[in-house]
Amino acid sequence: MPERTPYIAANWKMHKTVAEAGEFVDALLPRIAATQHDVVICPPFTALSAVVERRYGTAVKVAAQNMHEEESGAFTGEVSARMLVELDVEAVVLGHSERRQHFNETDEALARKVPTALAAGLEPILCVGESEDAREAEQTDAVLQRQLQADLAEVEPGRIAEVVIAYEPIWAIGTGRTATPEQAQEAIAFIRDVLRERGAEADRVRILYGGSVKPGNAAELLAQPDIDGALVGGASLDPDDFAAIVEAA
Ligand code: PEP
């Protein structure tokens, strides 16, 4: 089975000014200097360049938190893949549940965003996950299958392994409630099966868990055989906490 390099991503959401982003990176870099993992920081658009400039020569990659599917046009407030690539951004978070919930991000848009990102040379970090109601109604697998089928509909099977998938149960994001390692493993193994059925080299796909990951629970989650990393929100705002999660992986 191919080795999957652990992938730990910091989703800062709408936090950190340019000055605060710079302070964070300066504090983080010495703490993770020896890591062999992929360490990815997802700042707000305004702080992308500040993080890119500081991470040159390090293992840290930079991801945007969203992008538009069109190359250019009358889309006020939006940013294209080409604009991100020009900044030396390497990846982009797509389909985060906060964007699906508050900004009407649809599966139709995601079906275009994922191949657009790949074509531009950006690594998509595609987020999928069920609501609490769906989990209680035992619809978790159905929701995950529907999202993956829709959002990856236009990606050739041979390129699916270039997409990083983040399993983020909505009920665990920013709530302090974490999926148990068994729940996360079960959902992520299911995601891998769906990708395999879609024709992907599923054993190569990095699949992350996201939802209230902290230094205290990271090791147990990341020890699960199918969990290849973490997408970390709240705990990624502090360089000590984030470095501890990187170390736990
Ligand atoms: C996230 O923003 O993707 C996330 C998982 O947030 P938190 O770690 O705060 O739950």
PDB file of C-alpha atoms and ligand atoms in Angstrom:
ATOM      1  CA  MET A   1       0.000   0.000   0.000  1.00  0.00           C
ATOM      2  CA  PRO A   2       1.413   3.463  -0.829  1.00  0.00           C
ATOM      3  CA  GLU A   3       2.650   5.634   2.027  1.00  0.00           C
ATOM      4  CA  ARG A   4       0.404   8.622   2.597  1.00  0.00           C
ATOM      5  CA  THR A   5       2.304  11.608   3.991  1.00  0.00           C
ATOM      6  CA  PRO A   6       0.405  13.026   6.995  1.00  0.00           C
ATOM      7  CA  TYR A   7      -1.315  16.312   6.148  1.00  0.00           C
ATOM      8  CA  ILE A   8      -2.101  18.831   8.877  1.00  0.00           C
ATOM      9  CA  ALA A   9      -3.922  21.990   7.839  1.00  0.00           C
ATOM     10  CA  ALA A  10      -4.701  25.130   9.847  1.00  0.00           C
ATOM     11  CA  ASN A  11      -7.993  26.749   8.835  1.00  0.00           C
ATOM     12  CA  TRP A  12      -7.875  30.223  10.326  1.00  0.00           C
ATOM     13  CA  LYS A  13     -11.335  31.168   9.031  1.00  0.00           C
ATOM     14  CA  MET A  14     -11.838  34.963   9.452  1.00  0.00           C
ATOM     15  CA  HIS A  15      -9.038  35.348  11.994  1.00  0.00           C
ATOM     16  CA  LYS A  16      -5.649  37.087  11.955  1.00  0.00           C
ATOM     17  CA  THR A  17      -4.525  40.339  10.402  1.00  0.00           C
ATOM     18  CA  VAL A  18      -1.335  40.478   8.338  1.00  0.00           C
ATOM     19  CA  ALA A  19       0.668  41.386  11.461  1.00  0.00           C
ATOM     20  CA  GLU A  20      -0.867  38.545  13.485  1.00  0.00           C
ATOM     21  CA  ALA A  21      -0.297  36.068  10.653  1.00  0.00           C
ATOM     22  CA  GLY A  22       3.377  37.026  10.515  1.00  0.00           C
ATOM     23  CA  GLU A  23       3.770  36.578  14.280  1.00  0.00           C
ATOM     24  CA  PHE A  24       2.124  33.152  14.082  1.00  0.00           C
ATOM     25  CA  VAL A  25       4.384  31.892  11.291  1.00  0.00           C
ATOM     26  CA  ASP A  26       7.516  33.208  13.035  1.00  0.00           C
ATOM     27  CA  ALA A  27       6.492  31.338  16.186  1.00  0.00           C
ATOM     28  CA  LEU A  28       5.448  28.147  14.383  1.00  0.00           C
ATOM     29  CA  LEU A  29       8.392  27.562  12.042  1.00  0.00           C
ATOM     30  CA  PRO A  30      11.055  26.717  14.666  1.00  0.00           C
ATOM     31  CA  ARG A  31       8.607  24.376  16.401  1.00  0.00           C
ATOM     32  CA  ILE A  32       7.969  22.291  13.264  1.00  0.00           C
ATOM     33  CA  ALA A  33      11.421  22.554  11.669  1.00  0.00           C
ATOM     34  CA  ALA A  34      11.996  18.789  11.816  1.00  0.00           C
ATOM     35  CA  THR A  35       8.601  17.635  10.589  1.00  0.00           C
ATOM     36  CA  GLN A  36       8.292  15.385   7.566  1.00  0.00           C
ATOM     37  CA  HIS A  37       4.538  16.020   7.329  1.00  0.00           C
ATOM     38  CA  ASP A  38       2.698  18.338   4.979  1.00  0.00           C
ATOM     39  CA  VAL A  39       1.863  21.388   7.091  1.00  0.00           C
ATOM     40  CA  VAL A  40      -0.625  23.720   5.438  1.00  0.00           C
ATOM     41  CA  ILE A  41      -1.813  27.138   6.584  1.00  0.00           C
ATOM     42  CA  CYS A  42      -5.109  28.516   5.267  1.00  0.00           C
ATOM     43  CA  PRO A  43      -5.177  32.240   6.103  1.00  0.00           C
ATOM     44  CA  PRO A  44      -7.814  34.739   5.001  1.00  0.00           C
ATOM     45  CA  PHE A  45      -7.147  36.211   1.526  1.00  0.00           C
ATOM     46  CA  THR A  46      -5.602  39.377   2.990  1.00  0.00           C
ATOM     47  CA  ALA A  47      -2.867  37.452   4.826  1.00  0.00           C
ATOM     48  CA  LEU A  48      -1.981  34.952   2.063  1.00  0.00           C
ATOM     49  CA  SER A  49       1.047  36.902   0.814  1.00  0.00           C
ATOM     50  CA  ALA A  50       2.411  37.491   4.308  1.00  0.00           C
ATOM     51  CA  VAL A  51       2.361  33.750   5.018  1.00  0.00           C
ATOM     52  CA  VAL A  52       3.704  32.826   1.560  1.00  0.00           C
ATOM     53  CA  GLU A  53       6.703  35.162   1.987  1.00  0.00           C
ATOM     54  CA  ARG A  54       7.608  33.794   5.399  1.00  0.00           C
ATOM     55  CA  ARG A  55       7.332  30.142   4.477  1.00  0.00           C
ATOM     56  CA  TYR A  56       9.714  30.167   1.458  1.00  0.00           C
ATOM     57  CA  GLY A  57      12.410  27.579   2.117  1.00  0.00           C
ATOM     58  CA  THR A  58      10.287  25.690   4.661  1.00  0.00           C
ATOM     59  CA  ALA A  59       7.956  22.684   4.423  1.00  0.00           C
ATOM     60  CA  VAL A  60       4.868  24.829   4.981  1.00  0.00           C
ATOM     61  CA  LYS A  61       2.317  25.115   2.185  1.00  0.00           C
ATOM     62  CA  VAL A  62      -0.299  27.844   1.895  1.00  0.00           C
ATOM     63  CA  ALA A  63      -3.956  27.343   0.991  1.00  0.00           C
ATOM     64  CA  ALA A  64      -6.774  29.804   0.355  1.00  0.00           C
ATOM     65  CA  GLN A  65     -10.122  29.187   2.032  1.00  0.00           C
ATOM     66  CA  ASN A  66     -12.216  29.527  -1.140  1.00  0.00           C
ATOM     67  CA  MET A  67     -12.063  30.514  -4.808  1.00  0.00           C
ATOM     68  CA  HIS A  68     -14.503  31.126  -7.656  1.00  0.00           C
ATOM     69  CA  GLU A  69     -14.953  28.602 -10.451  1.00  0.00           C
ATOM     70  CA  GLU A  70     -14.701  31.154 -13.284  1.00  0.00           C
ATOM     71  CA  GLU A  71     -11.387  32.480 -14.558  1.00  0.00           C
ATOM     72  CA  SER A  72     -12.533  36.111 -14.395  1.00  0.00           C
ATOM     73  CA  GLY A  73     -15.701  38.141 -14.723  1.00  0.00           C
ATOM     74  CA  ALA A  74     -18.309  40.240 -12.961  1.00  0.00           C
ATOM     75  CA  PHE A  75     -18.164  38.423  -9.621  1.00  0.00           C
ATOM     76  CA  THR A  76     -17.672  41.153  -7.051  1.00  0.00           C
ATOM     77  CA  GLY A  77     -15.830  39.983  -3.967  1.00  0.00           C
ATOM     78  CA  GLU A  78     -14.556  36.764  -5.527  1.00  0.00           C
ATOM     79  CA  VAL A  79     -11.052  35.485  -6.323  1.00  0.00           C
ATOM     80  CA  SER A  80      -9.973  33.126  -9.131  1.00  0.00           C
ATOM     81  CA  ALA A  81      -7.580  30.172  -9.165  1.00  0.00           C
ATOM     82  CA  ARG A  82      -5.128  32.111 -11.357  1.00  0.00           C
ATOM     83  CA  MET A  83      -5.001  34.956  -8.819  1.00  0.00           C
ATOM     84  CA  LEU A  84      -4.075  32.485  -6.078  1.00  0.00           C
ATOM     85  CA  VAL A  85      -1.420  30.756  -8.180  1.00  0.00           C
ATOM     86  CA  GLU A  86       0.128  34.144  -8.943  1.00  0.00           C
ATOM     87  CA  LEU A  87       0.629  34.610  -5.182  1.00  0.00           C
ATOM     88  CA  ASP A  88       2.387  31.194  -4.971  1.00  0.00           C
ATOM     89  CA  VAL A  89      -0.524  29.710  -3.068  1.00  0.00           C
ATOM     90  CA  GLU A  90      -0.483  25.914  -3.531  1.00  0.00           C
ATOM     91  CA  ALA A  91      -3.880  24.707  -2.325  1.00  0.00           C
ATOM     92  CA  VAL A  92      -7.449  25.793  -1.724  1.00  0.00           C
ATOM     93  CA  VAL A  93     -10.154  24.689   0.714  1.00  0.00           C
ATOM     94  CA  LEU A  94     -13.404  24.001  -1.145  1.00  0.00           C
ATOM     95  CA  GLY A  95     -16.861  23.228   0.198  1.00  0.00           C
ATOM     96  CA  HIS A  96     -16.209  24.020   3.856  1.00  0.00           C
ATOM     97  CA  SER A  97     -19.506  23.578   5.712  1.00  0.00           C
ATOM     98  CA  GLU A  98     -19.453  27.236   6.805  1.00  0.00           C
ATOM     99  CA  ARG A  99     -19.406  28.245   3.140  1.00  0.00           C
ATOM    100  CA  ARG A 100     -22.116  25.713   2.288  1.00  0.00           C
ATOM    101  CA  GLN A 101     -24.243  26.952   5.218  1.00  0.00           C
ATOM    102  CA  HIS A 102     -23.687  30.739   5.237  1.00  0.00           C
ATOM    103  CA  PHE A 103     -22.675  31.532   1.646  1.00  0.00           C
ATOM    104  CA  ASN A 104     -24.840  29.148  -0.346  1.00  0.00           C
ATOM    105  CA  GLU A 105     -21.911  27.081  -1.672  1.00  0.00           C
ATOM    106  CA  THR A 106     -23.569  24.420  -3.802  1.00  0.00           C
ATOM    107  CA  ASP A 107     -22.489  21.017  -5.055  1.00  0.00           C
ATOM    108  CA  GLU A 108     -23.003  22.373  -8.585  1.00  0.00           C
ATOM    109  CA  ALA A 109     -20.432  25.115  -7.979  1.00  0.00           C
ATOM    110  CA  LEU A 110     -18.074  22.627  -6.326  1.00  0.00           C
ATOM    111  CA  ALA A 111     -18.336  20.301  -9.318  1.00  0.00           C
ATOM    112  CA  ARG A 112     -16.745  23.140 -11.290  1.00  0.00           C
ATOM    113  CA  LYS A 113     -14.393  24.456  -8.604  1.00  0.00           C
ATOM    114  CA  VAL A 114     -12.546  21.168  -7.999  1.00  0.00           C
ATOM    115  CA  PRO A 115     -11.446  20.614 -11.644  1.00  0.00           C
ATOM    116  CA  THR A 116     -10.748  24.347 -12.046  1.00  0.00           C
ATOM    117  CA  ALA A 117      -8.386  24.236  -9.071  1.00  0.00           C
ATOM    118  CA  LEU A 118      -6.640  21.119 -10.396  1.00  0.00           C
ATOM    119  CA  ALA A 119      -6.258  22.615 -13.863  1.00  0.00           C
ATOM    120  CA  ALA A 120      -4.644  25.709 -12.345  1.00  0.00           C
ATOM    121  CA  GLY A 121      -2.184  23.614 -10.325  1.00  0.00           C
ATOM    122  CA  LEU A 122      -3.878  24.137  -6.955  1.00  0.00           C
ATOM    123  CA  GLU A 123      -4.408  21.200  -4.607  1.00  0.00           C
ATOM    124  CA  PRO A 124      -8.102  21.131  -3.665  1.00  0.00           C
ATOM    125  CA  ILE A 125      -8.946  20.325  -0.034  1.00  0.00           C
ATOM    126  CA  LEU A 126     -12.549  19.234  -0.489  1.00  0.00           C
ATOM    127  CA  CYS A 127     -14.682  19.232   2.684  1.00  0.00           C
ATOM    128  CA  VAL A 128     -17.602  16.869   3.110  1.00  0.00           C
ATOM    129  CA  GLY A 129     -19.624  15.940   6.173  1.00  0.00           C
ATOM    130  CA  GLU A 130     -23.059  15.280   7.594  1.00  0.00           C
ATOM    131  CA  SER A 131     -25.275  17.382   9.870  1.00  0.00           C
ATOM    132  CA  GLU A 132     -26.313  16.170  13.290  1.00  0.00           C
ATOM    133  CA  ASP A 133     -29.826  15.432  11.988  1.00  0.00           C
ATOM    134  CA  ALA A 134     -28.405  13.313   9.166  1.00  0.00           C
ATOM    135  CA  ARG A 135     -26.249  11.342  11.595  1.00  0.00           C
ATOM    136  CA  GLU A 136     -29.188  10.740  13.919  1.00  0.00           C
ATOM    137  CA  ALA A 137     -31.265   9.579  10.962  1.00  0.00           C
ATOM    138  CA  GLU A 138     -28.416   7.194   9.995  1.00  0.00           C
ATOM    139  CA  GLN A 139     -27.917   9.106   6.760  1.00  0.00           C
ATOM    140  CA  THR A 140     -24.186   9.773   7.192  1.00  0.00           C
ATOM    141  CA  ASP A 141     -23.062   7.437   4.425  1.00  0.00           C
ATOM    142  CA  ALA A 142     -25.777   8.673   2.045  1.00  0.00           C
ATOM    143  CA  VAL A 143     -24.755  12.317   2.588  1.00  0.00           C
ATOM    144  CA  LEU A 144     -21.061  11.575   2.092  1.00  0.00           C
ATOM    145  CA  GLN A 145     -21.708   9.539  -1.033  1.00  0.00           C
ATOM    146  CA  ARG A 146     -23.932  12.239  -2.537  1.00  0.00           C
ATOM    147  CA  GLN A 147     -21.436  15.027  -1.816  1.00  0.00           C
ATOM    148  CA  LEU A 148     -18.464  13.076  -3.191  1.00  0.00           C
ATOM    149  CA  GLN A 149     -20.304  12.013  -6.322  1.00  0.00           C
ATOM    150  CA  ALA A 150     -21.526  15.544  -7.013  1.00  0.00           C
ATOM    151  CA  ASP A 151     -18.386  17.475  -6.109  1.00  0.00           C
ATOM    152  CA  LEU A 152     -15.988  15.137  -7.963  1.00  0.00           C
ATOM    153  CA  ALA A 153     -18.307  14.548 -10.935  1.00  0.00           C
ATOM    154  CA  GLU A 154     -16.031  16.362 -13.388  1.00  0.00           C
ATOM    155  CA  VAL A 155     -12.701  15.008 -12.092  1.00  0.00           C
ATOM    156  CA  GLU A 156     -11.117  12.173 -14.088  1.00  0.00           C
ATOM    157  CA  PRO A 157     -10.595   9.092 -11.903  1.00  0.00           C
ATOM    158  CA  GLY A 158      -6.829   9.316 -12.515  1.00  0.00           C
ATOM    159  CA  ARG A 159      -6.697  12.759 -10.871  1.00  0.00           C
ATOM    160  CA  ILE A 160      -8.825  12.084  -7.791  1.00  0.00           C
ATOM    161  CA  ALA A 161      -5.735  11.152  -5.761  1.00  0.00           C
ATOM    162  CA  GLU A 162      -4.544  14.759  -6.226  1.00  0.00           C
ATOM    163  CA  VAL A 163      -7.543  15.947  -4.220  1.00  0.00           C
ATOM    164  CA  VAL A 164      -7.270  16.003  -0.426  1.00  0.00           C
ATOM    165  CA  ILE A 165     -10.591  15.147   1.212  1.00  0.00           C
ATOM    166  CA  ALA A 166     -11.534  16.510   4.638  1.00  0.00           C
ATOM    167  CA  TYR A 167     -14.251  14.629   6.485  1.00  0.00           C
ATOM    168  CA  GLU A 168     -15.814  17.266   8.707  1.00  0.00           C
ATOM    169  CA  PRO A 169     -18.995  16.271  10.521  1.00  0.00           C
ATOM    170  CA  ILE A 170     -20.847  19.586  10.864  1.00  0.00           C
ATOM    171  CA  TRP A 171     -21.879  18.823  14.447  1.00  0.00           C
ATOM    172  CA  ALA A 172     -18.204  18.669  15.468  1.00  0.00           C
ATOM    173  CA  ILE A 173     -16.988  21.907  13.846  1.00  0.00           C
ATOM    174  CA  GLY A 174     -16.322  24.682  16.328  1.00  0.00           C
ATOM    175  CA  THR A 175     -18.536  22.971  18.900  1.00  0.00           C
ATOM    176  CA  GLY A 176     -15.930  21.323  21.093  1.00  0.00           C
ATOM    177  CA  ARG A 177     -17.618  17.985  20.299  1.00  0.00           C
ATOM    178  CA  THR A 178     -15.218  15.664  18.515  1.00  0.00           C
ATOM    179  CA  ALA A 179     -16.177  12.538  16.605  1.00  0.00           C
ATOM    180  CA  THR A 180     -14.846   9.484  18.389  1.00  0.00           C
ATOM    181  CA  PRO A 181     -11.838   7.923  16.669  1.00  0.00           C
ATOM    182  CA  GLU A 182     -14.125   5.011  15.725  1.00  0.00           C
ATOM    183  CA  GLN A 183     -16.775   7.306  14.177  1.00  0.00           C
ATOM    184  CA  ALA A 184     -14.137   9.235  12.229  1.00  0.00           C
ATOM    185  CA  GLN A 185     -12.373   6.062  11.071  1.00  0.00           C
ATOM    186  CA  GLU A 186     -15.646   4.495   9.956  1.00  0.00           C
ATOM    187  CA  ALA A 187     -16.702   7.542   7.918  1.00  0.00           C
ATOM    188  CA  ILE A 188     -13.265   7.981   6.369  1.00  0.00           C
ATOM    189  CA  ALA A 189     -12.995   4.302   5.426  1.00  0.00           C
ATOM    190  CA  PHE A 190     -16.406   4.686   3.784  1.00  0.00           C
ATOM    191  CA  ILE A 191     -15.161   7.747   1.862  1.00  0.00           C
ATOM    192  CA  ARG A 192     -12.176   5.712   0.638  1.00  0.00           C
ATOM    193  CA  ASP A 193     -14.539   2.990  -0.581  1.00  0.00           C
ATOM    194  CA  VAL A 194     -16.665   5.540  -2.458  1.00  0.00           C
ATOM    195  CA  LEU A 195     -13.539   6.930  -4.137  1.00  0.00           C
ATOM    196  CA  ARG A 196     -12.392   3.408  -5.050  1.00  0.00           C
ATOM    197  CA  GLU A 197     -15.784   2.692  -6.644  1.00  0.00           C
ATOM    198  CA  ARG A 198     -15.406   5.941  -8.581  1.00  0.00           C
ATOM    199  CA  GLY A 199     -12.198   4.512 -10.097  1.00  0.00           C
ATOM    200  CA  ALA A 200      -9.686   6.472  -8.001  1.00  0.00           C
ATOM    201  CA  GLU A 201      -6.423   5.088  -6.662  1.00  0.00           C
ATOM    202  CA  ALA A 202      -8.094   5.295  -3.284  1.00  0.00           C
ATOM    203  CA  ASP A 203      -5.109   4.079  -1.262  1.00  0.00           C
ATOM    204  CA  ARG A 204      -3.203   7.182  -2.384  1.00  0.00           C
ATOM    205  CA  VAL A 205      -5.869   9.739  -1.420  1.00  0.00           C
ATOM    206  CA  ARG A 206      -5.173  11.734   1.726  1.00  0.00           C
ATOM    207  CA  ILE A 207      -8.347  11.919   3.818  1.00  0.00           C
ATOM    208  CA  LEU A 208      -8.344  14.214   6.846  1.00  0.00           C
ATOM    209  CA  TYR A 209     -10.582  14.460   9.871  1.00  0.00           C
ATOM    210  CA  GLY A 210     -11.810  17.897  10.974  1.00  0.00           C
ATOM    211  CA  GLY A 211     -13.986  18.853  13.925  1.00  0.00           C
ATOM    212  CA  SER A 212     -12.651  20.163  17.241  1.00  0.00           C
ATOM    213  CA  VAL A 213      -9.205  18.575  16.854  1.00  0.00           C
ATOM    214  CA  LYS A 214      -6.973  19.690  19.750  1.00  0.00           C
ATOM    215  CA  PRO A 215      -3.562  18.718  21.114  1.00  0.00           C
ATOM    216  CA  GLY A 216      -5.299  16.409  23.610  1.00  0.00           C
ATOM    217  CA  ASN A 217      -7.283  14.342  21.089  1.00  0.00           C
ATOM    218  CA  ALA A 218      -5.140  14.527  17.939  1.00  0.00           C
ATOM    219  CA  ALA A 219      -2.920  11.490  18.549  1.00  0.00           C
ATOM    220  CA  GLU A 220      -5.824   9.105  19.067  1.00  0.00           C
ATOM    221  CA  LEU A 221      -7.666  10.336  15.968  1.00  0.00           C
ATOM    222  CA  LEU A 222      -4.561  10.334  13.797  1.00  0.00           C
ATOM    223  CA  ALA A 223      -3.620   6.809  14.893  1.00  0.00           C
ATOM    224  CA  GLN A 224      -6.628   5.419  13.006  1.00  0.00           C
ATOM    225  CA  PRO A 225      -5.550   3.539   9.877  1.00  0.00           C
ATOM    226  CA  ASP A 226      -7.549   5.609   7.373  1.00  0.00           C
ATOM    227  CA  ILE A 227      -7.128   9.062   8.967  1.00  0.00           C
ATOM    228  CA  ASP A 228      -4.247  10.744   7.159  1.00  0.00           C
ATOM    229  CA  GLY A 229      -4.302  14.114   8.859  1.00  0.00           C
ATOM    230  CA  ALA A 230      -6.426  16.879  10.276  1.00  0.00           C
ATOM    231  CA  LEU A 231      -8.113  20.100   9.245  1.00  0.00           C
ATOM    232  CA  VAL A 232      -7.893  22.194  12.384  1.00  0.00           C
ATOM    233  CA  GLY A 233      -9.929  25.328  13.058  1.00  0.00           C
ATOM    234  CA  GLY A 234      -9.943  26.833  16.558  1.00  0.00           C
ATOM    235  CA  ALA A 235      -6.808  25.066  17.812  1.00  0.00           C
ATOM    236  CA  SER A 236      -4.826  26.235  14.774  1.00  0.00           C
ATOM    237  CA  LEU A 237      -4.893  29.851  15.927  1.00  0.00           C
ATOM    238  CA  ASP A 238      -2.266  29.221  18.579  1.00  0.00           C
ATOM    239  CA  PRO A 239       1.194  28.209  17.309  1.00  0.00           C
ATOM    240  CA  ASP A 240       1.899  26.000  20.349  1.00  0.00           C
ATOM    241  CA  ASP A 241      -1.370  24.095  19.987  1.00  0.00           C
ATOM    242  CA  PHE A 242      -1.005  23.733  16.234  1.00  0.00           C
ATOM    243  CA  ALA A 243       2.616  22.568  16.549  1.00  0.00           C
ATOM    244  CA  ALA A 244       1.519  20.006  19.140  1.00  0.00           C
ATOM    245  CA  ILE A 245      -1.056  18.635  16.690  1.00  0.00           C
ATOM    246  CA  VAL A 246       1.581  18.426  13.930  1.00  0.00           C
ATOM    247  CA  GLU A 247       3.813  16.536  16.354  1.00  0.00           C
ATOM    248  CA  ALA A 248       1.006  14.154  17.325  1.00  0.00           C
ATOM    249  CA  ALA A 249       0.486  13.073  13.706  1.00  0.00           C
TER     250      ALA A 249
HETATM  251  C1  PEP B   1     -12.704  23.782  10.602  1.00  0.00           C
HETATM  252  O1  PEP B   1     -12.765  24.998  10.578  1.00  0.00           O
HETATM  253  O2  PEP B   1     -12.597  23.160   9.537  1.00  0.00           O
HETATM  254  C2  PEP B   1     -12.763  23.088  11.890  1.00  0.00           C
HETATM  255  C3  PEP B   1     -12.679  21.782  11.908  1.00  0.00           C
HETATM  256  O3  PEP B   1     -12.905  23.880  13.010  1.00  0.00           O
HETATM  257  P1  PEP B   1     -12.691  23.408  14.550  1.00  0.00           P
HETATM  258  O4  PEP B   1     -11.385  22.671  14.607  1.00  0.00           O
HETATM  259  O5  PEP B   1     -12.685  24.687  15.318  1.00  0.00           O
HETATM  260  O6  PEP B   1     -13.838  22.514  14.879  1.00  0.00           O
END
